[in-house]
Short mmCIF file of C-alpha atoms in Angstrom, two decimals:
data_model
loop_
_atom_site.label_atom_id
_atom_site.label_comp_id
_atom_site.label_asym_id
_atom_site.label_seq_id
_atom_site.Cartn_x
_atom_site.Cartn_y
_atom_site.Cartn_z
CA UNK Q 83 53.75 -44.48 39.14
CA UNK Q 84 56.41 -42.96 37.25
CA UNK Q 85 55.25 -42.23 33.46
CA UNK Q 86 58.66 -44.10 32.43
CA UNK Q 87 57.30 -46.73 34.38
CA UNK Q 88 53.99 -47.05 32.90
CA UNK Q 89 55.04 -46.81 29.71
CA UNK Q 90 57.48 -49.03 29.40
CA UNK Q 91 55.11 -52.11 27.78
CA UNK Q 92 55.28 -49.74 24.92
CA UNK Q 93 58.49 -48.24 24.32
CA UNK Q 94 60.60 -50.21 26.31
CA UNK Q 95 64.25 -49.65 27.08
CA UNK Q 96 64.85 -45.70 26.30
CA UNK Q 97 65.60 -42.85 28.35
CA UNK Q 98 63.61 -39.88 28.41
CA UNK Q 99 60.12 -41.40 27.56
CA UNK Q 100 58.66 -37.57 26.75
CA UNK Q 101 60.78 -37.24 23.67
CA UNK Q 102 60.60 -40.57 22.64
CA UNK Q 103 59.37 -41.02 19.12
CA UNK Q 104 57.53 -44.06 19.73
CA UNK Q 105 55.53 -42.90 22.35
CA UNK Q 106 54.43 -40.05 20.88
CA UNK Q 107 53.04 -42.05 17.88
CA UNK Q 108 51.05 -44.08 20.66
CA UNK Q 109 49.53 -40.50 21.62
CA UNK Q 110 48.72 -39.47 18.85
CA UNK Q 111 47.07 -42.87 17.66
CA UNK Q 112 45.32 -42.87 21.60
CA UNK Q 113 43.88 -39.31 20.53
CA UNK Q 114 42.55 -40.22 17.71
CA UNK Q 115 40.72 -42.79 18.53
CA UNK Q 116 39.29 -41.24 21.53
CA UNK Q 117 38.30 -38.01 18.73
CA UNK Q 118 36.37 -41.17 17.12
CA UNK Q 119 34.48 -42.64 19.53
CA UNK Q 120 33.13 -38.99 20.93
CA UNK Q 121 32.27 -38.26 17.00
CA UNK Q 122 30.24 -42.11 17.04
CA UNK Q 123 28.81 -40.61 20.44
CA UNK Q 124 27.15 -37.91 19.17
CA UNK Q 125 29.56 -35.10 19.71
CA UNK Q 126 29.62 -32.27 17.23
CA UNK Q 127 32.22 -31.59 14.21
CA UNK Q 128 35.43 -29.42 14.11
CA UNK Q 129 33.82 -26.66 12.85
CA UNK Q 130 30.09 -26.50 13.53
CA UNK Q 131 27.06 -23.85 12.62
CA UNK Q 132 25.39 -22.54 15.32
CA UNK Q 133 21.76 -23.11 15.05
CA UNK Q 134 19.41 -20.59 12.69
CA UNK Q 135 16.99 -18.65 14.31
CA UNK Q 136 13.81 -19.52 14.69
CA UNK Q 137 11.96 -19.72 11.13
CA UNK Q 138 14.82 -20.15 9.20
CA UNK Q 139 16.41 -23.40 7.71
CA UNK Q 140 20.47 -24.23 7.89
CA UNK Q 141 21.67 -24.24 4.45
CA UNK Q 142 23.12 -27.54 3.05
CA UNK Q 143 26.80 -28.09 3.50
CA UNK Q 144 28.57 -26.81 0.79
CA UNK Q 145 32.90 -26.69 -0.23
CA UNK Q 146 31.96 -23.91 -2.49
CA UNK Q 147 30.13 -21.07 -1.34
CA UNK Q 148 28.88 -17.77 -3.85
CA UNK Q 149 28.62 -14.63 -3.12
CA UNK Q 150 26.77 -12.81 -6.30
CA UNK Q 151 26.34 -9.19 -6.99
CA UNK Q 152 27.75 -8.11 -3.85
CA UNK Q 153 29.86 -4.47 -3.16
CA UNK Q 154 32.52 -5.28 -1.26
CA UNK Q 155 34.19 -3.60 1.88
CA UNK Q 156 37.86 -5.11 1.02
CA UNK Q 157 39.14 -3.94 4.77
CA UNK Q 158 41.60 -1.22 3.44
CA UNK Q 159 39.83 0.94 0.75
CA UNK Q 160 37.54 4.14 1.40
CA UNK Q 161 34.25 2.93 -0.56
CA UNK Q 162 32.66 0.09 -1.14
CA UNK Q 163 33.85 -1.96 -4.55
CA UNK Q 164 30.82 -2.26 -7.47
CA UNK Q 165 28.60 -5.63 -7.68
CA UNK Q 166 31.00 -8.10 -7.91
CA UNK Q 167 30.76 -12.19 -7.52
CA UNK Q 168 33.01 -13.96 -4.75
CA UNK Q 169 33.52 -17.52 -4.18
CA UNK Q 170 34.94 -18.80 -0.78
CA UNK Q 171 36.15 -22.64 -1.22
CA UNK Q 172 37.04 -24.02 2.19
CA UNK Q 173 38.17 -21.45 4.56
CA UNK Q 174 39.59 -19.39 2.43
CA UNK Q 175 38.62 -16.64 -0.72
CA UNK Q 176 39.32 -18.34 -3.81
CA UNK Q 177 38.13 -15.69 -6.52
CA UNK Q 178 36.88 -12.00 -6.36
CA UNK Q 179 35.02 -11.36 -9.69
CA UNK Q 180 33.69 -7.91 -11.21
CA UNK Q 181 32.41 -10.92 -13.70
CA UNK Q 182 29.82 -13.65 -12.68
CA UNK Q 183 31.05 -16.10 -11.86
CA UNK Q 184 29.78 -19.97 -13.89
CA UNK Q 185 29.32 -22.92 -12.19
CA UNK Q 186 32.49 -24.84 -11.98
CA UNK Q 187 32.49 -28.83 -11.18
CA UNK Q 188 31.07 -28.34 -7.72
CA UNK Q 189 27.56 -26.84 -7.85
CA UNK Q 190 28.17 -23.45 -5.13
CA UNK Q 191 25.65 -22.98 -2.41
CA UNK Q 192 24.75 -19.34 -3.99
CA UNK Q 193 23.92 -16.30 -1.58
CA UNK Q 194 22.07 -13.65 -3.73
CA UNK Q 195 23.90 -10.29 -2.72
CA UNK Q 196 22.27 -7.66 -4.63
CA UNK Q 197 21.94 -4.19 -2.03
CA UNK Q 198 24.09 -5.94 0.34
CA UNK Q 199 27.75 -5.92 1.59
CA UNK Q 200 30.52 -7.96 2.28
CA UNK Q 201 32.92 -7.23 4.14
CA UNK Q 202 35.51 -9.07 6.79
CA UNK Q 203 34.53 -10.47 9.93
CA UNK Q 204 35.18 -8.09 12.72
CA UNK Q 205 37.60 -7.95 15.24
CA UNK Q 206 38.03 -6.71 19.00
CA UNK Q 207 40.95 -5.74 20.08
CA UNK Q 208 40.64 -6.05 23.77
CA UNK Q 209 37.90 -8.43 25.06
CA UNK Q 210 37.49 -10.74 28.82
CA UNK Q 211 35.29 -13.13 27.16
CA UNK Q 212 35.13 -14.52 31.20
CA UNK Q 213 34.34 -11.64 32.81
CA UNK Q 214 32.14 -9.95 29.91
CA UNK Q 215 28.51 -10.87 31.22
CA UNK Q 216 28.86 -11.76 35.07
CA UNK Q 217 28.57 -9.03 37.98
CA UNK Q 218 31.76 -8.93 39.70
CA UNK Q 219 31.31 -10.28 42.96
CA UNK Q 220 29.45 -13.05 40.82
CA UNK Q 221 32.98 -13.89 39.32
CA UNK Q 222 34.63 -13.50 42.98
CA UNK Q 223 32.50 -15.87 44.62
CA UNK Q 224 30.90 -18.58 41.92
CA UNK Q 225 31.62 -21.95 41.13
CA UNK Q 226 34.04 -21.73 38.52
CA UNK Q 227 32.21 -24.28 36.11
CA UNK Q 228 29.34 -21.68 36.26
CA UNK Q 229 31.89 -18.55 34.57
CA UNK Q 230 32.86 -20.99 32.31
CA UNK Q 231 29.96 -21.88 31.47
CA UNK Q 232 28.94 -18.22 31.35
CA UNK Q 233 31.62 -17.32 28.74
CA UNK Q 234 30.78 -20.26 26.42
CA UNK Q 235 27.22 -18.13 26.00
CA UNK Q 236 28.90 -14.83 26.04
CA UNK Q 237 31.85 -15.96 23.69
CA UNK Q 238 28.76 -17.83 21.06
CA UNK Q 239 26.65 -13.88 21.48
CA UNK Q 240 29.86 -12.34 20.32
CA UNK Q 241 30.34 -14.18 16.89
CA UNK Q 242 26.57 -13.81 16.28
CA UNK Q 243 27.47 -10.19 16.78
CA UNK Q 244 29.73 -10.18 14.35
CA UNK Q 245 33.17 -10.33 15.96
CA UNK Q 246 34.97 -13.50 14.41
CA UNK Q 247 38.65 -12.70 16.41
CA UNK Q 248 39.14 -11.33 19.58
CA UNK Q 249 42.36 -10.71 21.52
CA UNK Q 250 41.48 -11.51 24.99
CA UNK Q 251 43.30 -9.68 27.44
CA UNK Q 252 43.47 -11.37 30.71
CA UNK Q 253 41.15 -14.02 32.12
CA UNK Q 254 41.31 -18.36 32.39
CA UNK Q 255 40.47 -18.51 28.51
CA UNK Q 256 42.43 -21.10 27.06
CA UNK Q 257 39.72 -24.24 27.50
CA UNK Q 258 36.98 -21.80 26.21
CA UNK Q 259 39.40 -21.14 23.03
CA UNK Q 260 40.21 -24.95 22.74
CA UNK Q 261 36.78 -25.81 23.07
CA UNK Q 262 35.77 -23.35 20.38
CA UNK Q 263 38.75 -24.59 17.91
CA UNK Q 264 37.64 -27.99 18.63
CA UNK Q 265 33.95 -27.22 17.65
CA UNK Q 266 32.49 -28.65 21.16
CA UNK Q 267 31.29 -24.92 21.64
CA UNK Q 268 30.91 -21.51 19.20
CA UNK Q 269 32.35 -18.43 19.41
CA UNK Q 270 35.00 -16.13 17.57
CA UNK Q 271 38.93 -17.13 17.11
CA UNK Q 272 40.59 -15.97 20.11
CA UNK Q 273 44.39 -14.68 20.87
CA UNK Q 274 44.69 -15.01 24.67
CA UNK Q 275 46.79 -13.56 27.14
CA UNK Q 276 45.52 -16.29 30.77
CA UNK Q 277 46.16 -14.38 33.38
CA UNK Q 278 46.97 -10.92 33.61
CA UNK Q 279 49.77 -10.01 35.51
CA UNK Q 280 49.75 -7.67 38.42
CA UNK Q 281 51.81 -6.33 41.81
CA UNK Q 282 50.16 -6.87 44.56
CA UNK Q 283 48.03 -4.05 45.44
CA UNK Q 284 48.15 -3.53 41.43
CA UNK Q 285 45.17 -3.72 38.79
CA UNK Q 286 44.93 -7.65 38.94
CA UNK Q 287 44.59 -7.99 42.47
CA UNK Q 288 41.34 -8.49 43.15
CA UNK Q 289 41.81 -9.97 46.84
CA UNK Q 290 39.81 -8.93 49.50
CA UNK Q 291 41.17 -6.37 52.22
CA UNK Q 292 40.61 -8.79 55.06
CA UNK Q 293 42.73 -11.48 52.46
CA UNK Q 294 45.97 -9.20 52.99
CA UNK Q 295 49.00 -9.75 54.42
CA UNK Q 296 48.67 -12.55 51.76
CA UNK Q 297 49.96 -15.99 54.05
CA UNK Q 298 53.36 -17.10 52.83
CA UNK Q 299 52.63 -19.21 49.78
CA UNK Q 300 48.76 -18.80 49.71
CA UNK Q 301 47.12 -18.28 46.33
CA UNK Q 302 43.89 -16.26 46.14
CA UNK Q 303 40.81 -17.96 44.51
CA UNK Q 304 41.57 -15.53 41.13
CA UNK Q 305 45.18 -17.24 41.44
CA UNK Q 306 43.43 -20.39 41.45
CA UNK Q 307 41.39 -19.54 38.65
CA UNK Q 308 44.12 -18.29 36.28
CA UNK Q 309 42.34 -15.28 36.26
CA UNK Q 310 45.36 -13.28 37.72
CA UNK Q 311 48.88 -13.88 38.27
CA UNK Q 312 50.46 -12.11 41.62
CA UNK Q 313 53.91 -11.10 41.66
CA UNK Q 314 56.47 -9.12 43.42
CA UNK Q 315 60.22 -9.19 42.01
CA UNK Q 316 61.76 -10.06 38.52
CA UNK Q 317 62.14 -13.39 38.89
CA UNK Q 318 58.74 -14.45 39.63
CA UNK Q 319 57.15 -11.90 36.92
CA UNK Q 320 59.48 -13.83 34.84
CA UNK Q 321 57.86 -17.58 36.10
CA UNK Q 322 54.51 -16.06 36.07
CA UNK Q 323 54.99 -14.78 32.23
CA UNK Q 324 56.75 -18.54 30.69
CA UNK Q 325 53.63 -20.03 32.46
CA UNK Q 326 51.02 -18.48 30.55
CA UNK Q 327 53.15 -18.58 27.31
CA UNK Q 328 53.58 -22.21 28.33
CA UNK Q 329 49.62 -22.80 28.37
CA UNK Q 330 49.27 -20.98 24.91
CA UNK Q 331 48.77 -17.42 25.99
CA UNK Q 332 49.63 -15.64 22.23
CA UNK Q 333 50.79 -12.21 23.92
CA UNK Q 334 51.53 -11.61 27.84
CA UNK Q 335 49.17 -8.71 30.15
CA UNK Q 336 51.35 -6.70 32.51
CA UNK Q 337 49.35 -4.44 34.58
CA UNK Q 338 51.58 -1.53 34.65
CA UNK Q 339 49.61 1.49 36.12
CA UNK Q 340 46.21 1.97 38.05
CA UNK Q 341 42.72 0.74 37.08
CA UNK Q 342 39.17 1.66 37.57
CA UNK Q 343 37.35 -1.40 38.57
CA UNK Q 344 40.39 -2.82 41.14
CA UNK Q 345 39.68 -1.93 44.58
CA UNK Q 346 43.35 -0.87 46.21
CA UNK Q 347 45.30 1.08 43.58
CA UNK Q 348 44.56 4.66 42.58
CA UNK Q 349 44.37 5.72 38.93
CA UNK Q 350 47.84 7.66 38.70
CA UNK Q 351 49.86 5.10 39.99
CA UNK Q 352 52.68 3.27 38.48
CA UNK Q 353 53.13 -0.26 38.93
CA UNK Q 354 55.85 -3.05 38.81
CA UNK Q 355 59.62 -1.47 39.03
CA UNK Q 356 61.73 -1.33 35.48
CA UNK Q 357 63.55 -4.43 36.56
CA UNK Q 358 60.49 -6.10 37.27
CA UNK Q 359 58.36 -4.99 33.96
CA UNK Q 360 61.33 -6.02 31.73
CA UNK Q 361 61.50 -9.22 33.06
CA UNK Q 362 57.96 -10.28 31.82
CA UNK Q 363 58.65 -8.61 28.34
CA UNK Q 364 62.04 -10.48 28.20
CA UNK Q 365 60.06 -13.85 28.57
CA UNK Q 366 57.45 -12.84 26.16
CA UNK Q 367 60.23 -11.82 23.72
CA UNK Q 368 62.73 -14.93 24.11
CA UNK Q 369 58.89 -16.53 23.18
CA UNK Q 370 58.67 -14.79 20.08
CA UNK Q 371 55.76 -12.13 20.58
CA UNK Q 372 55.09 -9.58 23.01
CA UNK Q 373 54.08 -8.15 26.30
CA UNK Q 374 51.07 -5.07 26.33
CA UNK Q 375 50.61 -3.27 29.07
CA UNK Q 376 47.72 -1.76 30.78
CA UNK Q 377 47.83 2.09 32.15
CA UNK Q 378 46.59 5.20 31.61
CA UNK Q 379 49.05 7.65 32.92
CA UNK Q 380 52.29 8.64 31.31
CA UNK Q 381 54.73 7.64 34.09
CA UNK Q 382 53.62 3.89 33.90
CA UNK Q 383 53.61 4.18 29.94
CA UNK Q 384 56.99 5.59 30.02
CA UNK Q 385 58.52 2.67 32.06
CA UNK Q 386 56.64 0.00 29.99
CA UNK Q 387 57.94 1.38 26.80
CA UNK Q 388 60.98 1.71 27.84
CA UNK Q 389 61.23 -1.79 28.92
CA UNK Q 390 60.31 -2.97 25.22
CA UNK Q 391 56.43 -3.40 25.79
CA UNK Q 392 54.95 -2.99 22.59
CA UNK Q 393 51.07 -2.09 22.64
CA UNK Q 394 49.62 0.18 25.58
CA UNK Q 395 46.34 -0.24 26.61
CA UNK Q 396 43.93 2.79 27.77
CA UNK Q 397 46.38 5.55 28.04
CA UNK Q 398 43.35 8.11 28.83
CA UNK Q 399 45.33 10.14 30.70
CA UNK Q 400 48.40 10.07 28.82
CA UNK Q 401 49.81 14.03 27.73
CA UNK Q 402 51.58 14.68 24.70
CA UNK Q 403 55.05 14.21 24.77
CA UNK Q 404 54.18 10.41 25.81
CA UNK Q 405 51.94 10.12 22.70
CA UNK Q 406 54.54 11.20 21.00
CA UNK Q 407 56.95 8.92 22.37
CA UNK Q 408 54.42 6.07 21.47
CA UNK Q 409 54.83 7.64 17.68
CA UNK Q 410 58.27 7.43 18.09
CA UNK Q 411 58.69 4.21 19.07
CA UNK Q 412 55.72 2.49 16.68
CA UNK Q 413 53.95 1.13 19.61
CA UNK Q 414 50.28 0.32 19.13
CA UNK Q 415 47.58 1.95 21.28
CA UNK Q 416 44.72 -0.03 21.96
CA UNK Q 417 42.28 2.75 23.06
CA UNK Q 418 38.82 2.63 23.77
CA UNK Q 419 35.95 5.43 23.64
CA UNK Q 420 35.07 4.89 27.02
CA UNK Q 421 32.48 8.27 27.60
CA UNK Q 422 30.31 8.59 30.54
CA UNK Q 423 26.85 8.40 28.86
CA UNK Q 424 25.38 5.26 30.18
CA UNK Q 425 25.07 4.21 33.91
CA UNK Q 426 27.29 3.19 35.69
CA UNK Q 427 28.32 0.29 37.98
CA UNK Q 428 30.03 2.53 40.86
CA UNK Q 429 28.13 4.88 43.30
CA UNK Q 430 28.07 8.15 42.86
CA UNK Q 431 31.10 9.46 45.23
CA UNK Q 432 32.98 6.39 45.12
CA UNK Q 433 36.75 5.95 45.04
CA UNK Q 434 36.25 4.09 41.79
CA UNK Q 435 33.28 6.29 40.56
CA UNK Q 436 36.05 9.26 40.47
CA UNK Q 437 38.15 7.03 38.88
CA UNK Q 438 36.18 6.42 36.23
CA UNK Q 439 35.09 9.59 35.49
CA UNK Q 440 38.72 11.06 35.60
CA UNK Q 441 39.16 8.10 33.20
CA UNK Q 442 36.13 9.43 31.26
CA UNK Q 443 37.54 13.25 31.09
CA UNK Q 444 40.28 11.72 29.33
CA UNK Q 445 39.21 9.94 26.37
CA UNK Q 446 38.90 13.18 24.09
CA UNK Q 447 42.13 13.99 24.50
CA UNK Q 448 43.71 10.68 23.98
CA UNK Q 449 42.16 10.07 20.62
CA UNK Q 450 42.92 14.04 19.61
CA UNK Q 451 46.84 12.97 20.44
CA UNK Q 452 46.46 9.72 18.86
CA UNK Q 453 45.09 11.02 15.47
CA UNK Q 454 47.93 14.03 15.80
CA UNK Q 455 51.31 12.06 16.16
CA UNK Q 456 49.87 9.35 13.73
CA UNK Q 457 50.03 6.57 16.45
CA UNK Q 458 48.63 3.35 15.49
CA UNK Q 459 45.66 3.04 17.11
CA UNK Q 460 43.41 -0.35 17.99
CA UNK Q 461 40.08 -0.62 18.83
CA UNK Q 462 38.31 -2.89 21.73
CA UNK Q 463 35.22 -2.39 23.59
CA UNK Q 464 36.91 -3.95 27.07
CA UNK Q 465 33.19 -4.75 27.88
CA UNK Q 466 33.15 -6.09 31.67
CA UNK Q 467 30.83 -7.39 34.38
CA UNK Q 468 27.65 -5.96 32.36
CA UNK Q 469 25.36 -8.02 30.03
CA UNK Q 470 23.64 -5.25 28.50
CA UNK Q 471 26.67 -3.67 27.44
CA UNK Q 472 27.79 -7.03 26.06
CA UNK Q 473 24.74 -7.02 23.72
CA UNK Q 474 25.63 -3.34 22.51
CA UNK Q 475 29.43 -4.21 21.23
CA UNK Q 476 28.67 -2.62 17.76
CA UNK Q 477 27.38 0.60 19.53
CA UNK Q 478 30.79 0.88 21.54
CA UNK Q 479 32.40 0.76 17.68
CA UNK Q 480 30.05 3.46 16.48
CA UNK Q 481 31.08 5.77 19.39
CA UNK Q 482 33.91 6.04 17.17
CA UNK Q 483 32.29 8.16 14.71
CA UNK Q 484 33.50 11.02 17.42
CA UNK Q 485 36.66 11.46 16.12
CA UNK Q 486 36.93 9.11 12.98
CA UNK Q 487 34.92 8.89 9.66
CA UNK Q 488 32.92 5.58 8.98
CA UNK Q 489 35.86 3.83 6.51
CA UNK Q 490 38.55 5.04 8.98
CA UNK Q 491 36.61 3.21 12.01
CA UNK Q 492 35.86 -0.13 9.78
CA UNK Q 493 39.56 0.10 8.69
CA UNK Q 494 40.22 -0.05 12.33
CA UNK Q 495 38.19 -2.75 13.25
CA UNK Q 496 39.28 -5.20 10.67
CA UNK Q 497 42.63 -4.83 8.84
CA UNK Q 498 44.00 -2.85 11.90
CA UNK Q 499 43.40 -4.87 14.44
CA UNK Q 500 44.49 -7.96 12.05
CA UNK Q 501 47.90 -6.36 11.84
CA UNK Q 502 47.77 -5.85 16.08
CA UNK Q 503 46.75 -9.87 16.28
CA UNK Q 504 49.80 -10.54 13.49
CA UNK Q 505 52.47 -9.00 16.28
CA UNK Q 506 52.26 -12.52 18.19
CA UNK Q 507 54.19 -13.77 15.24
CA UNK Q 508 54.66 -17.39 15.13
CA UNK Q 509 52.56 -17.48 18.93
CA UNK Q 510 49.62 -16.59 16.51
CA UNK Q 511 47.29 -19.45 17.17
CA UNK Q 512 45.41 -19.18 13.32
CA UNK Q 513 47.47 -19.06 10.03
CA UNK Q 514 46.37 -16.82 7.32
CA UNK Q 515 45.10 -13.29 6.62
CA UNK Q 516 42.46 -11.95 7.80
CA UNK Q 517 40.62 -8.83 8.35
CA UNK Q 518 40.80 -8.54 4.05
CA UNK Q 519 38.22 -9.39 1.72
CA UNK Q 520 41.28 -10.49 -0.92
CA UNK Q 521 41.78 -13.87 -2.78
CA UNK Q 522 43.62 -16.00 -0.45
CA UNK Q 523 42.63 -14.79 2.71
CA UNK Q 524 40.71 -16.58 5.30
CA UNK Q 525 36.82 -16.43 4.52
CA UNK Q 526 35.99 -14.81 7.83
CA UNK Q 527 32.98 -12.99 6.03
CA UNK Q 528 29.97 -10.97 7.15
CA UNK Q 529 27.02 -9.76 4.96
CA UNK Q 530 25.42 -6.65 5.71
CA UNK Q 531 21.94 -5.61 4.64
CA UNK Q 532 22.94 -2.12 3.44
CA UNK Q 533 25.84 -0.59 3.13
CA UNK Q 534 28.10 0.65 6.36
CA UNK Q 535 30.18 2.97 5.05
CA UNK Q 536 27.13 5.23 4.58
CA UNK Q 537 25.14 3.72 7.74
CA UNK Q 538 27.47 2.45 10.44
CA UNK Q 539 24.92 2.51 12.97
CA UNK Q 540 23.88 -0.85 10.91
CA UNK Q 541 26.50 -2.52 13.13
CA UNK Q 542 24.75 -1.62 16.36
CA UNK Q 543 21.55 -3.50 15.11
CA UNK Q 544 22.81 -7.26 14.26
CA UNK Q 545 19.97 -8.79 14.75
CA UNK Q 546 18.20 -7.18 11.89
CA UNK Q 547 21.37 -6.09 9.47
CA UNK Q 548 23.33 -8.63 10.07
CA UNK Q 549 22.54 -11.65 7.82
CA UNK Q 550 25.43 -13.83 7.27
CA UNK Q 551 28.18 -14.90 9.77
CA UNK Q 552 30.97 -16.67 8.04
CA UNK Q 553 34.16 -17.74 10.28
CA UNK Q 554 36.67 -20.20 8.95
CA UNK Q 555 34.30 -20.64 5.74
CA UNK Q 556 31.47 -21.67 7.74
CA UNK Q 557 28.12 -20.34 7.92
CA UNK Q 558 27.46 -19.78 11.45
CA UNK Q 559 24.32 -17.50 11.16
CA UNK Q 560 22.19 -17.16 7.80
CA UNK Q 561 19.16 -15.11 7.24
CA UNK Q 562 20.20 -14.46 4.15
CA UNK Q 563 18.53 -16.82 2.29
#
């Protein structure tokens, strides 16, 4: 049946039924009532706490919330303020106070804050929140439900972490991000790109050898998924791109160079042709953000730049006069202090093992250019296929310590990144500031037993150091009182 068809008991006699006024008040009134009857059922609010550990009560609902005696880490300073009082109202800061702060009308829920630190919620630049915790082949060959339902755990492990926004960079995110906004599951504010976008034979083409020639038309199970997006000439890198923007993506993934972890394409290669790779920035640019690319060598970061992308990611191998090009041009770098000094998931003499450890070779040099031309640089842990390393997202951050000091890292992991998520513009999917601790920004808050500037390894042990997670001005883990 035609939707004019069936609709037409309700807004009879008009044209094009989609834009019809009338209709869309029937919607919306449909929607709501069916958001009423699964609250009556049981179903869980729009913005829910995840349970306390074991031992420890939930905390009354409260609109006002104190903070007293706390130093603050404000996202952009060197050191940590003196004891001051803040008062979140909603989801946002209302008042930061060197002064206590009296009881107004409504009585504050009151968090005692003396030896402890506030400071914004953090943020990873370049997460898979579907791919983070499953083996690969696990991902290749499940049920889909099952790596959905995967990520729900991995995405509620991450906000207990401490990570309150993530920019997802390529995977079939957008229910786990609606479901999270909606408050049917937990887990940090998310900026997703849906499915990364990749030549065939390029870093998103995870088919299997005996899958290609690809049959005329045929979609591999990743396709499927909307975990990747296969194309081969301008005008379909242009479809593939205004579909994901089309299903919410806030920034579009072009796989421009070589990977480690794909099985067909070498490290140094260059991928998509210029006409190609401006096509999908054109469509993220007539949407009002922007694409990022992923490579690490300085022929594929040359063509990506110069066909407008605006954040590379990786770059490991990149020399100097590309970093300096990147300087240039204010493009962001989203690098990652990927060093070989845990095991890894490749045998030893492997194609991708010397991948990875010609990946590995060039991390020092990458941040040395970085921090030389004054490129500005994001952090994300681009944790994949590995549980354990999952669970140790603050120790990736610490790694960091290499080549930066402790406020320069936190800077990076907070305000930095914020201004990285602001480039989606108007695709942003959250209004308001964040990665501050300022009046007026959004109460995405973490309290800290100790003080990080001094002691970032603090971040590596959340379990124990972490006692408050605030998102969105609520409490989502409390052992602070």
């Amino acid at each position: 049946m035609r939707a004019g068809l069936k609709y037409q008991h309700i807004v009879p006699d008009v044209g094009c039924r989609c834009c019809d006024r009338r209709l869309g008040a029937f919607s919306r009134r449909a929607e709501a009532a069916l958001s009423r009857r699964w609250v009556a059922a049981g179903a869980p609010g729009p913005a829910p706490a995840a349970p306390p550990p074991a031992g420890v009560e939930s905390p009354a609902p409260a609109e006002k919330i104190l903070f007293e005696q706390v130093r603050v880490f404000d996202g952009e300073s060197d050191a940590l303020s003196e004891p001051c009082d803040v008062l979140v109202s909603g989801n946002l800061i209302e008042t930061i106070s060197p002064e206590p702060l009296a009881a107004g009308e409504t009585t504050p829920l009151r968090v005692p804050g003396r030896g402890k630190t506030l400071m914004p919620g953090l943020i990873d630049a370049h997460t898979h929140l579907m791919f983070a915790t499953l083996p690969q082949m696990a991902l290749l060959t499940s049920d889909i439900g099952f790596v959905h339902v995967a990520a729900v755990k991995a995405a509620q492990d991450m906000l207990l972490r401490g990570f309150t926004s993530v920019r997802d960079l390529g995977g079939p995110v957008f229910g786990l991000k609606r479901g999270i906004d909606a408050g049917l599951a937990t887990g940090p504010r998310i900026w997703p790109s849906g499915a990364f976008i990749s030549q065939s034979g390029g870093h998103g083409d995870f088919r299997l050898p005996n899958d290609l020639p690809a049959r005329p038309g045929d979609y591999s199970f990743s396709e499927r998924a909307g975990a990747s997006a296969i194309a081969d000439d301008p005008a379909t890198v242009r479809k593939r791109a205004r579909e994901q923007l089309a299903l919410g993506a806030s920034q579009i993934k072009l796989m421009a160079g070589g990977g480690v972890a794909s099985p067909f394409d070498p490290l140094d290669v260059t991928q998509f042709t210029p006409e190609e790779m401006r096509a999908g920035v054109e469509a993220a640019e007539n949407w009002g953000t922007y694409a990022t690319v992923h490579a690490y060598a300085p022929r594929a970061v040359r063509q990506a730049v110069e066909a407008g992308a605006r954040c590379v990611e990786h770059g490991q191998l990149l020399d100097e006069a590309t970093v300096a090009l990147l300087a240039e041009k204010d493009i962001w770098w989203s690098l990652q202090p990927f060093l070989d000094i845990a095991p890894s998931p490749f045998p030893e003499g492997s194609a991708a093992r010397r991948k990875e450890l010609a990946m590995f070779r060039g991390t020092d040099s990458a941040y040395r250019l970085a921090i030389k031309h004054g490129v500005r640089t994001a952090w994300g842990a681009d944790i994949l296929f590995d549980p354990a390393a999952a669970a140790r997202q603050g120790a990736h951050l610490t790694r960091l310590l290499r080549w930066f000091s402790a406020p320069q890292i936190l800077k990076m992991a907070t305000s930095g990144n914020a201004a990285l998520l602001a480039l989606s513009g108007l695709r942003s999917p959250y209004e308001g500031r964040l990665g501050v601790v300022k009046e007026g920004a959004l109460a995405d808050l973490l309290l800290i037993d100790g003080d990080p500037l001094a002691d970032l390894s603090l971040l590596e042990r959340p379990e124990t150091s972490l006692l408050m997670v605030m998102k969105d001005g609520s409490i989502y883990k409390n052992i602070a009182l």
